[in-house]
Short mmCIF file of C-alpha atoms in Angstrom, two decimals:
data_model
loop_
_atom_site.label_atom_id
_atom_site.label_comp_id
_atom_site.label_asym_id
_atom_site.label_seq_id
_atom_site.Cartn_x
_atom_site.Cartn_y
_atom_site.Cartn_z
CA UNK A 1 -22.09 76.99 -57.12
CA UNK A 2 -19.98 80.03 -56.53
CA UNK A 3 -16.34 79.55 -57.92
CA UNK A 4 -14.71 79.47 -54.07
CA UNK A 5 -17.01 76.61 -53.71
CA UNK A 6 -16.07 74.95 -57.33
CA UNK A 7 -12.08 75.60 -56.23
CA UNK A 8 -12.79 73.71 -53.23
CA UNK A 9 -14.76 70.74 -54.52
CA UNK A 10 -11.78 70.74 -57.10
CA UNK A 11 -9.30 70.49 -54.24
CA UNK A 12 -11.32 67.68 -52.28
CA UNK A 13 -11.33 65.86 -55.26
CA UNK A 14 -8.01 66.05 -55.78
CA UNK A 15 -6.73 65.10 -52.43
CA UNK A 16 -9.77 61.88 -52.29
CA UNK A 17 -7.92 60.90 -56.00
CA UNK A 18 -4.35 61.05 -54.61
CA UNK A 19 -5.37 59.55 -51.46
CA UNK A 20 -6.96 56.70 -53.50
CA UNK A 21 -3.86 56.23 -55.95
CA UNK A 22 -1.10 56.18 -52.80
CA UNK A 23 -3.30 53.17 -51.09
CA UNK A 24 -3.38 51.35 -54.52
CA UNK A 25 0.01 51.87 -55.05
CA UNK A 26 1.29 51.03 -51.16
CA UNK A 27 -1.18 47.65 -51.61
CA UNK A 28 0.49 46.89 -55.00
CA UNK A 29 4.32 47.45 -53.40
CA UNK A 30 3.01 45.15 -50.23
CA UNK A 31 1.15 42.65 -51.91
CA UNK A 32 4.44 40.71 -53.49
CA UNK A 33 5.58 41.24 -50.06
CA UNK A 34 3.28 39.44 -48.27
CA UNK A 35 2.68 36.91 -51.11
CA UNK A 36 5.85 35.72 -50.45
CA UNK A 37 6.71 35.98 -47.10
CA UNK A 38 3.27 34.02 -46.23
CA UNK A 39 4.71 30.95 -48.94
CA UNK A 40 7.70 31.01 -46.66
CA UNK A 41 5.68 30.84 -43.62
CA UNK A 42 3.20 28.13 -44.74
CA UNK A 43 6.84 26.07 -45.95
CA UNK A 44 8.15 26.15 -42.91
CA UNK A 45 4.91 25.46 -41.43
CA UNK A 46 3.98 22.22 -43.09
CA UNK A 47 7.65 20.92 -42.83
CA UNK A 48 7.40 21.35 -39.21
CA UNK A 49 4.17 19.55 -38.60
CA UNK A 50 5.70 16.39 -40.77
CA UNK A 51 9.02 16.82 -38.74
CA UNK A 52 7.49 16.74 -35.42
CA UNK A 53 5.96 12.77 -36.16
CA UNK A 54 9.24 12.10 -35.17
CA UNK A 55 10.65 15.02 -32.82
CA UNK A 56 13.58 12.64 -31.58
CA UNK A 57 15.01 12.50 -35.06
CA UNK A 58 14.16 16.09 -35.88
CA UNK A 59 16.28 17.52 -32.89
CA UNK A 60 18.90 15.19 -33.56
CA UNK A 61 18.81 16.66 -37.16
CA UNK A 62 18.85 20.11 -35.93
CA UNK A 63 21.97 19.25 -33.78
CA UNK A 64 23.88 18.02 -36.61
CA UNK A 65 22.94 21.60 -38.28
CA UNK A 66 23.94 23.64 -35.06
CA UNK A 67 27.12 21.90 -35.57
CA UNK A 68 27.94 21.94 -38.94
CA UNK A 69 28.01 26.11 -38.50
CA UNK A 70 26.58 26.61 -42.34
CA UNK A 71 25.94 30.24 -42.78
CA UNK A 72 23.08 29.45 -44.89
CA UNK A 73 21.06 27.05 -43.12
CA UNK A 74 21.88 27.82 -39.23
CA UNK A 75 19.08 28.40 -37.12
CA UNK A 76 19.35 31.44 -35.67
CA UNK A 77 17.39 34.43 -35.72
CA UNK A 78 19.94 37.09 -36.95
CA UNK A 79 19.54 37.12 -40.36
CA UNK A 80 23.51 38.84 -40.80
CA UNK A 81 24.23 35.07 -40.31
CA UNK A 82 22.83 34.06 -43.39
CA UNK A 83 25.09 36.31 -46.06
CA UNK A 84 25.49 39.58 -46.84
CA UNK A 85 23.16 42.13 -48.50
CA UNK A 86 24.58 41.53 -51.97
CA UNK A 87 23.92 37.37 -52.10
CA UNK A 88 20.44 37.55 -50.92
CA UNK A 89 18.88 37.66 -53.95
CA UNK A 90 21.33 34.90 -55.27
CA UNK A 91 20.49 32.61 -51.73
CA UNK A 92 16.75 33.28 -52.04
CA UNK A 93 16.33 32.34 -55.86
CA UNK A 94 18.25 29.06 -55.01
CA UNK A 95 15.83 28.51 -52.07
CA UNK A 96 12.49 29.25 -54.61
CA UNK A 97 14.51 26.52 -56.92
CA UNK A 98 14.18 24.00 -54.06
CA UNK A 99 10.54 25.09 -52.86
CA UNK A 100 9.16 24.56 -56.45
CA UNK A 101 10.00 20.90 -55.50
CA UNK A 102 7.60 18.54 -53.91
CA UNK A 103 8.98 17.04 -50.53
CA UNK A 104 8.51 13.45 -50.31
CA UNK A 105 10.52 12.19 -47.43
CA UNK A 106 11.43 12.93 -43.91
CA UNK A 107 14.38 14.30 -44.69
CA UNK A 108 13.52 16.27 -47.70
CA UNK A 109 11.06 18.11 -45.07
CA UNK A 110 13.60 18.78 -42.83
CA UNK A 111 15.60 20.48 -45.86
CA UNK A 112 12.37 22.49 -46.18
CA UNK A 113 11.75 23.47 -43.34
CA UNK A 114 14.99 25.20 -42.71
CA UNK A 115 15.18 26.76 -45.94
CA UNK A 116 12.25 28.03 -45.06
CA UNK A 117 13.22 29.30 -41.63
CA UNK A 118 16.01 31.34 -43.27
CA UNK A 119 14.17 32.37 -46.44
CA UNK A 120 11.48 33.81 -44.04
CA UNK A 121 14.39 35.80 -41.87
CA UNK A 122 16.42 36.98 -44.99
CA UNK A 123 13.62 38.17 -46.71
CA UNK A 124 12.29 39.83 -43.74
CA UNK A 125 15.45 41.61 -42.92
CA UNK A 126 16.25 42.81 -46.23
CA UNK A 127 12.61 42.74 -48.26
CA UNK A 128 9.86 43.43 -45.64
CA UNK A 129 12.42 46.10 -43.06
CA UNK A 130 12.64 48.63 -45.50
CA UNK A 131 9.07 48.97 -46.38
CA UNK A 132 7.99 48.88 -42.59
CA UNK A 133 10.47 51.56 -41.76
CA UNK A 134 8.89 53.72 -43.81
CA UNK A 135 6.12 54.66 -40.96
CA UNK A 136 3.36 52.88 -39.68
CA UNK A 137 1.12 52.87 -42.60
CA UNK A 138 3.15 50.91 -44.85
CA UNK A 139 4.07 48.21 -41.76
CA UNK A 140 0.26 48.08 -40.89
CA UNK A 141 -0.73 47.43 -44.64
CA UNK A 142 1.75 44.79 -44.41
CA UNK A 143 0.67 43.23 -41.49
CA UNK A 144 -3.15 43.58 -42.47
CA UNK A 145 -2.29 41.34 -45.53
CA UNK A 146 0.00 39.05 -44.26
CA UNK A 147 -2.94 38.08 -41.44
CA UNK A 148 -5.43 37.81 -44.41
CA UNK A 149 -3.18 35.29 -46.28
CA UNK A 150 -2.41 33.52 -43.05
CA UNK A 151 -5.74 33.39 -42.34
CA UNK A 152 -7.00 31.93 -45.53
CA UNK A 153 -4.57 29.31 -45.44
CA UNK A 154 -5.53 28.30 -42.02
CA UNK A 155 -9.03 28.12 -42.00
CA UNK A 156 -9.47 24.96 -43.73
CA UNK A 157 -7.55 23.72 -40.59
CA UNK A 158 -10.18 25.94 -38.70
CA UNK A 159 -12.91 24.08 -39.95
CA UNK A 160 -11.68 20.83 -39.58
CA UNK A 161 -10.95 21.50 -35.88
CA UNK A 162 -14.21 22.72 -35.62
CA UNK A 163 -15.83 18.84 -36.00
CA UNK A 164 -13.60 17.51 -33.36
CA UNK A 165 -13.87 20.73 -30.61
CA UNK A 166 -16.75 19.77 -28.15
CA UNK A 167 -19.74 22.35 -29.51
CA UNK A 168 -19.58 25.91 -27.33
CA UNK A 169 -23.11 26.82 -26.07
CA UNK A 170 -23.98 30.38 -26.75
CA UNK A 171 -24.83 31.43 -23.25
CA UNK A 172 -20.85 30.74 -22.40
CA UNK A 173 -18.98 31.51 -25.58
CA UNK A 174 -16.52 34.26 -25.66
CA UNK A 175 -16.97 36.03 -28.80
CA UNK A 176 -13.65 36.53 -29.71
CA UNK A 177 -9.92 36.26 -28.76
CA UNK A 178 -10.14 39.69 -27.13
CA UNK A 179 -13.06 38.59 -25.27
CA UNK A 180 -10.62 35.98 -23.86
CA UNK A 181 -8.02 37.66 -22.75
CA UNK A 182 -10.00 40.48 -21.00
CA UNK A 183 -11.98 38.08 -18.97
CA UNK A 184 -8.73 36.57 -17.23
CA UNK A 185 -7.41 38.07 -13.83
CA UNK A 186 -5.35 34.82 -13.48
CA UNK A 187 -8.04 32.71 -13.69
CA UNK A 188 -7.62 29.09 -15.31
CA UNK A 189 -9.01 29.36 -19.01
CA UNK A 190 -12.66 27.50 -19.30
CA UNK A 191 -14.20 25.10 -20.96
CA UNK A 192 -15.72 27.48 -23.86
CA UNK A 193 -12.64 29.97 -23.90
CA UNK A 194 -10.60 26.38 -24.80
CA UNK A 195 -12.58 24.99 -27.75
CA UNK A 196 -12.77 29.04 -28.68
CA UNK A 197 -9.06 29.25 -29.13
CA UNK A 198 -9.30 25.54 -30.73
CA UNK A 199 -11.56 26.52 -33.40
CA UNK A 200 -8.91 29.55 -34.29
CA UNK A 201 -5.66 27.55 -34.75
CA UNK A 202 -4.43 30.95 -35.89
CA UNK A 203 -4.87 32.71 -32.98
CA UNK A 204 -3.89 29.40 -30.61
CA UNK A 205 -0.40 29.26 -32.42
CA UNK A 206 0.23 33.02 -31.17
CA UNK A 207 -0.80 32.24 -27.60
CA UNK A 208 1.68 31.95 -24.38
CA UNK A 209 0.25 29.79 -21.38
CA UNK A 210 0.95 29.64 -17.65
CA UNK A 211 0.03 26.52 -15.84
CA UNK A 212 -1.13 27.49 -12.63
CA UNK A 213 -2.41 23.78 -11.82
CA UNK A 214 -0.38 20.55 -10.88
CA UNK A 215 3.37 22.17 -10.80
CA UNK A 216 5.58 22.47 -8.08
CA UNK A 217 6.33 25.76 -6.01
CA UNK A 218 8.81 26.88 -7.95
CA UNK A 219 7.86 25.74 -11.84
CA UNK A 220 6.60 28.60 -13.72
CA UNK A 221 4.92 26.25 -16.66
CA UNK A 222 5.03 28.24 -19.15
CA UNK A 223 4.10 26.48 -22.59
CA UNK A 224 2.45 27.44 -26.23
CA UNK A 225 1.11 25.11 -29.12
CA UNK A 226 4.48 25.35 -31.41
CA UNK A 227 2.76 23.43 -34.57
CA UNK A 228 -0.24 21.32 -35.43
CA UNK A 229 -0.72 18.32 -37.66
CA UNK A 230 -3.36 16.74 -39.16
CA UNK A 231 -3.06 12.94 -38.98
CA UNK A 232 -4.13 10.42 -41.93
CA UNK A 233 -7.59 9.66 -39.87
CA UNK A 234 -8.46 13.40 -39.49
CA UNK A 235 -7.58 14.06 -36.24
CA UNK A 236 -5.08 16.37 -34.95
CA UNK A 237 -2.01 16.37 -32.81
CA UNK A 238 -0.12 19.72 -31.47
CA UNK A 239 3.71 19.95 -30.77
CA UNK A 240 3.33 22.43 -27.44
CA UNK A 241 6.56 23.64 -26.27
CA UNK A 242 7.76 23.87 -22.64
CA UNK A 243 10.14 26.86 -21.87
CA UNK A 244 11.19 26.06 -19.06
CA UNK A 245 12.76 22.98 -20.21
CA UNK A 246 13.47 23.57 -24.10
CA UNK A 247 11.92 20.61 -24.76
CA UNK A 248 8.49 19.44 -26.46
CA UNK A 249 5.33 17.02 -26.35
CA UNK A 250 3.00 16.07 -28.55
CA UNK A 251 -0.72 15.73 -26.97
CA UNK A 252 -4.03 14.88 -28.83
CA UNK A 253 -6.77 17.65 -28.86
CA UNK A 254 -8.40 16.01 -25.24
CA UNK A 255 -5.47 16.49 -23.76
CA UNK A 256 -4.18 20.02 -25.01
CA UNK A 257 -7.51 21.34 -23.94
CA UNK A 258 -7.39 20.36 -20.26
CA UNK A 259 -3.89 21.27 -20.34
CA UNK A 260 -5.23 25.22 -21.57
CA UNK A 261 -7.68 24.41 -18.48
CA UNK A 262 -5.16 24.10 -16.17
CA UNK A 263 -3.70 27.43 -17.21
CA UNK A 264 -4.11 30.81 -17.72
CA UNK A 265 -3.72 33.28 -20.58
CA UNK A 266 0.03 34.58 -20.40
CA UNK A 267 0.84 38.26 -22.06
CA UNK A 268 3.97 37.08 -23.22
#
């Protein structure tokens, strides 16, 4: 090997070693990051699938918070509302004080669950911003390990689902989510693309709706699954929100699918 040759091999080297160490490092900065932000998301999660058993008393609940005006519980999503820069690290360690406890009743979920929601936006706004700003390698690390959490926490749900969805025949099955969504020109979602998107609770959560079928001229019916719950006989129920009214139902798994089947995929 001449010594140009030996310089260069040197160099490559190099660069593939200092390539290597910035991912490692980037991966170590993000994965505390996403560790926690994923707790707060699975919190708020679980808290909101006990709260809607009773969605009467949760909004009433959330009325009585609306009014009371507390900077440090109020539900909005601008996270200036919920202190200043200097007292988040003061109003988060107070909210991992109350997480470390195990909820037991209704209302101690409803405590939870918006803690939760303004640990999640806090910690977003002053943890997670800074790191994503940083350029799009850093946010799409982030975002590649938050889904992996997310994912691992939800597939036990996944599973679960998957004994209660009516079995997809090969010959029909979309392979994936994409798959889905490409397929549509408007079109009503089938039978398969349903118990597809009901075997990926993950993916179902993120998805906007249009119901095309049964609506008046001039309602839009536009809807998403807000939360899921998994009753004490194994079967689930889903909390689907309806824009245009604010409001929400609750519908067993027969009913949310022919409710996807009267609708198409929305790009919301």
């Amino acid at each position: 090997m001449s010594p140009t040759t030996q310089t260069k091999a040197v160099k490559s080297a190099f660069h593939r070693g200092a390539a290597a160490a910035a991912k490692k490092k980037l991966q170590e900065e993000v994965e505390p990051l996403a560790q926690k932000m994923s707790l707060y998301c699975r919190l708020q999660q679980e808290s909101s699938n006990v709260l809607a058993q009773d969605v009467t008393r949760r909004d009433k609940m959330l009325a009585m918070v609306a009014q009371s005006h507390h900077p440090n519980v109020s539900h909005t999503l601008d996270p200036n509302a919920f202190g200043s820069g200097e007292k988040v690290d003061e109003l988060l360690a107070q909210y991992d004080a109350f997480f470390a406890q195990t909820p037991v009743t209704y209302e101690d979920h409803f405590l939870r669950f918006s803690y939760a929601t303004a640990a999640a936006i806090m910690f977003d706004e002053h943890k997670v911003a800074p790191l994503a700003r940083r350029g799009d390698k850093e946010q799409l690390v982030y975002i590649k390990r938050m889904n992996e959490l997310m994912d691992e926490w939800l597939k036990p749900m996944a599973m679960a689902m998957q004994t209660q969805a009516a079995p997809v025949s090969p010959q029909n099955a979309p392979n994936d989510l994409t798959a889905i969504a490409s397929s549509g020109s408007g079109d009503a979602v089938t039978d398969a693309e349903a118990n597809t998107l009901l075997n990926s609770p993950g993916d179902l959560l993120k998805q906007w709706f249009v119901q095309i079928f049964n609506l008046s001229e001039d309602d839009k019916g536009v809807w998403k699954v807000k939360s899921l719950t998994m009753k004490d006989d194994g079967r689930f129920e889903y909390e689907v929100l309806l824009a245009d009214y604010d409001a929400t139902i609750v519908v067993t798994m027969d009913e949310l699918r022919m409710l996807m089947m009267e609708s198409r995929l929305s790009r919301m």
